[in-house]
Tab-separated table of C-alpha atoms in Angstrom:
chain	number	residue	atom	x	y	z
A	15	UNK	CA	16.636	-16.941	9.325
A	16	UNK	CA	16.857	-13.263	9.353
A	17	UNK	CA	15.188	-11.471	12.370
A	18	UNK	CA	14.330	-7.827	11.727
A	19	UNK	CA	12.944	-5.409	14.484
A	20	UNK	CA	13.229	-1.866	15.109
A	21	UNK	CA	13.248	-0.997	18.566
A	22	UNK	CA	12.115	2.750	20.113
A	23	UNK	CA	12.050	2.663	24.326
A	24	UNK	CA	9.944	5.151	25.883
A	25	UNK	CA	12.419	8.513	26.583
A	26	UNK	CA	15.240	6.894	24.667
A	27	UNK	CA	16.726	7.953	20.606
A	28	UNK	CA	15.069	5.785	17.772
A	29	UNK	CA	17.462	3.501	16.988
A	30	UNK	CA	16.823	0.586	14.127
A	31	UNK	CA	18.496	-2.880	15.117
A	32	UNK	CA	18.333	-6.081	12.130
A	33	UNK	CA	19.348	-9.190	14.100
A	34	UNK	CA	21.408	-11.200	11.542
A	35	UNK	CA	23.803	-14.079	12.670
A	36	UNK	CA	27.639	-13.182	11.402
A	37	UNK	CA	27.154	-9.850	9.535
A	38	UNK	CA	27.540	-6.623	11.075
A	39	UNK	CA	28.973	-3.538	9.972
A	40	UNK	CA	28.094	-1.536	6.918
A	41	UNK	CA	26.251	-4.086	5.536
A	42	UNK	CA	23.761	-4.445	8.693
A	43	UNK	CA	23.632	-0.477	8.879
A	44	UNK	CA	22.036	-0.685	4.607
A	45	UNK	CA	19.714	-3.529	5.759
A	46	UNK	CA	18.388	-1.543	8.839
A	47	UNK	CA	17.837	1.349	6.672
A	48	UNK	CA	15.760	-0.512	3.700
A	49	UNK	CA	13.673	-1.985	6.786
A	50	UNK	CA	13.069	1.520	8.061
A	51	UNK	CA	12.438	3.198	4.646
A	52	UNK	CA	9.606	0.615	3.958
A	53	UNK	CA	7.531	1.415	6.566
A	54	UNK	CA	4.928	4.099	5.059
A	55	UNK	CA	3.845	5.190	8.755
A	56	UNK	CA	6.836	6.567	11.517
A	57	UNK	CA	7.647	5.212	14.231
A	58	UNK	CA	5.623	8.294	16.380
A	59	UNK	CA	2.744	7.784	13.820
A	60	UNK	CA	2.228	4.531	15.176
A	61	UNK	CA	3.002	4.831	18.750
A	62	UNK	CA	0.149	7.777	18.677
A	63	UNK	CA	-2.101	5.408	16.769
A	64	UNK	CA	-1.781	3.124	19.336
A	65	UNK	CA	-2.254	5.552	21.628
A	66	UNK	CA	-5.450	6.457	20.561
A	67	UNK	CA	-6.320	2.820	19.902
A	68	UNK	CA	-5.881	1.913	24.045
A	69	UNK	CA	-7.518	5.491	25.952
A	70	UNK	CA	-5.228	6.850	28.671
A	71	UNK	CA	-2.171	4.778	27.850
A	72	UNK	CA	1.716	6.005	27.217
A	73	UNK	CA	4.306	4.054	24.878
A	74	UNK	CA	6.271	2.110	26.767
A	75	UNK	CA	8.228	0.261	23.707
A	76	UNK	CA	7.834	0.129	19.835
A	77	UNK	CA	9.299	-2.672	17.546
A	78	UNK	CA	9.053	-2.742	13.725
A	79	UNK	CA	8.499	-6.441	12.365
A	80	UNK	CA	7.665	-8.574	9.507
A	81	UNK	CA	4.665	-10.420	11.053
A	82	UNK	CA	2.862	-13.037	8.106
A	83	UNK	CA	4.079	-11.286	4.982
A	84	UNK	CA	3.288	-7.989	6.796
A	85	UNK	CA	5.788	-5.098	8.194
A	86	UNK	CA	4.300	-4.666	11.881
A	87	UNK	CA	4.984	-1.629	14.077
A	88	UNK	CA	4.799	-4.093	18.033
A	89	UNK	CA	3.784	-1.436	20.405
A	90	UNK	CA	3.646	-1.896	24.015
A	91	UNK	CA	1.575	0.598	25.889
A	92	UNK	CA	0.725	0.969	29.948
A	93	UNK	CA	-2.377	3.003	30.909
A	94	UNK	CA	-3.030	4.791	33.761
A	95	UNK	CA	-4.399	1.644	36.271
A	96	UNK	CA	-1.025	0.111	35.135
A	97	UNK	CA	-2.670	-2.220	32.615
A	98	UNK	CA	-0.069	-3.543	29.993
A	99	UNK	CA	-1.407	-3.649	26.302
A	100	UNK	CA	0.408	-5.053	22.954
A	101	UNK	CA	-1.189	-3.186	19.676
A	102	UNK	CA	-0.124	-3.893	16.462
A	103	UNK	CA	-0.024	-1.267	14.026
A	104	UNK	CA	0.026	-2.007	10.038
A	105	UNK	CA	3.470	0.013	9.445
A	106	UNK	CA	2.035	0.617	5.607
A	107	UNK	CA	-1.559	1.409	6.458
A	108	UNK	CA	-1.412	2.791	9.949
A	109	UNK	CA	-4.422	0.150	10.594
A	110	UNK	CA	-4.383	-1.508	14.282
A	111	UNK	CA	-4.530	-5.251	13.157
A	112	UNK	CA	-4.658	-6.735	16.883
A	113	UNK	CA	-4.345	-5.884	20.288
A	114	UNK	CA	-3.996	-8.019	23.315
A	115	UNK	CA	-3.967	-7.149	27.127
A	116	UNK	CA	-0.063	-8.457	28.479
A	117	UNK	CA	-0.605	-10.188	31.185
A	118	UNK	CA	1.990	-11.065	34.179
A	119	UNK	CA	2.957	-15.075	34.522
């Protein structure tokens, strides 16, 4: 099973990871960059969309997925009373497909 996500932390460098059991090298770095170039929205598209989407929030992580047939920016956002939110940005139509309030177990 092949695992793809592509990972931006809040004040860090975008960086694209493709979990894949027993292959790394220059094969992983082609497969992270065909996961990356299908994405019709960037990464800071989407993290602004979501953004918008939850009012007074910041990014606070940003994963790029395939979710049921579908590439999915996962975007974590915190607003300002410290509330933790999951949005889910279309990464082709820039279209917030679900969000969910994270809460603490």
């Amino acid at each position: 099973m092949k695992l793809h996500t592509l990972v931006l932390a809040a004040g860090a460098v975008l960086s694209v990871g493709i979990a894949i059991p027993a292959v790394a090298g220059p094969l992983e770095d082609r497969m992270e960059a065909t996961l990356a170039a299908q994405a019709r929205i960037s990464p800071a598209e989407a993290a602004e969309i979501a953004q918008r989407h939850v009012k007074d929030s910041r990014m606070v992580s940003l994963e790029l997925d395939f979710k049921r047939a579908r590439l999915v920016y996962e975007i974590e956002v915190i607003t300002v009373q410290n509330v933790a939110h999951e949005v889910y940005v279309d990464a082709n139509s820039g279209r917030v497909i679900a969000s969910q309030i994270e809460w603490d177990d």
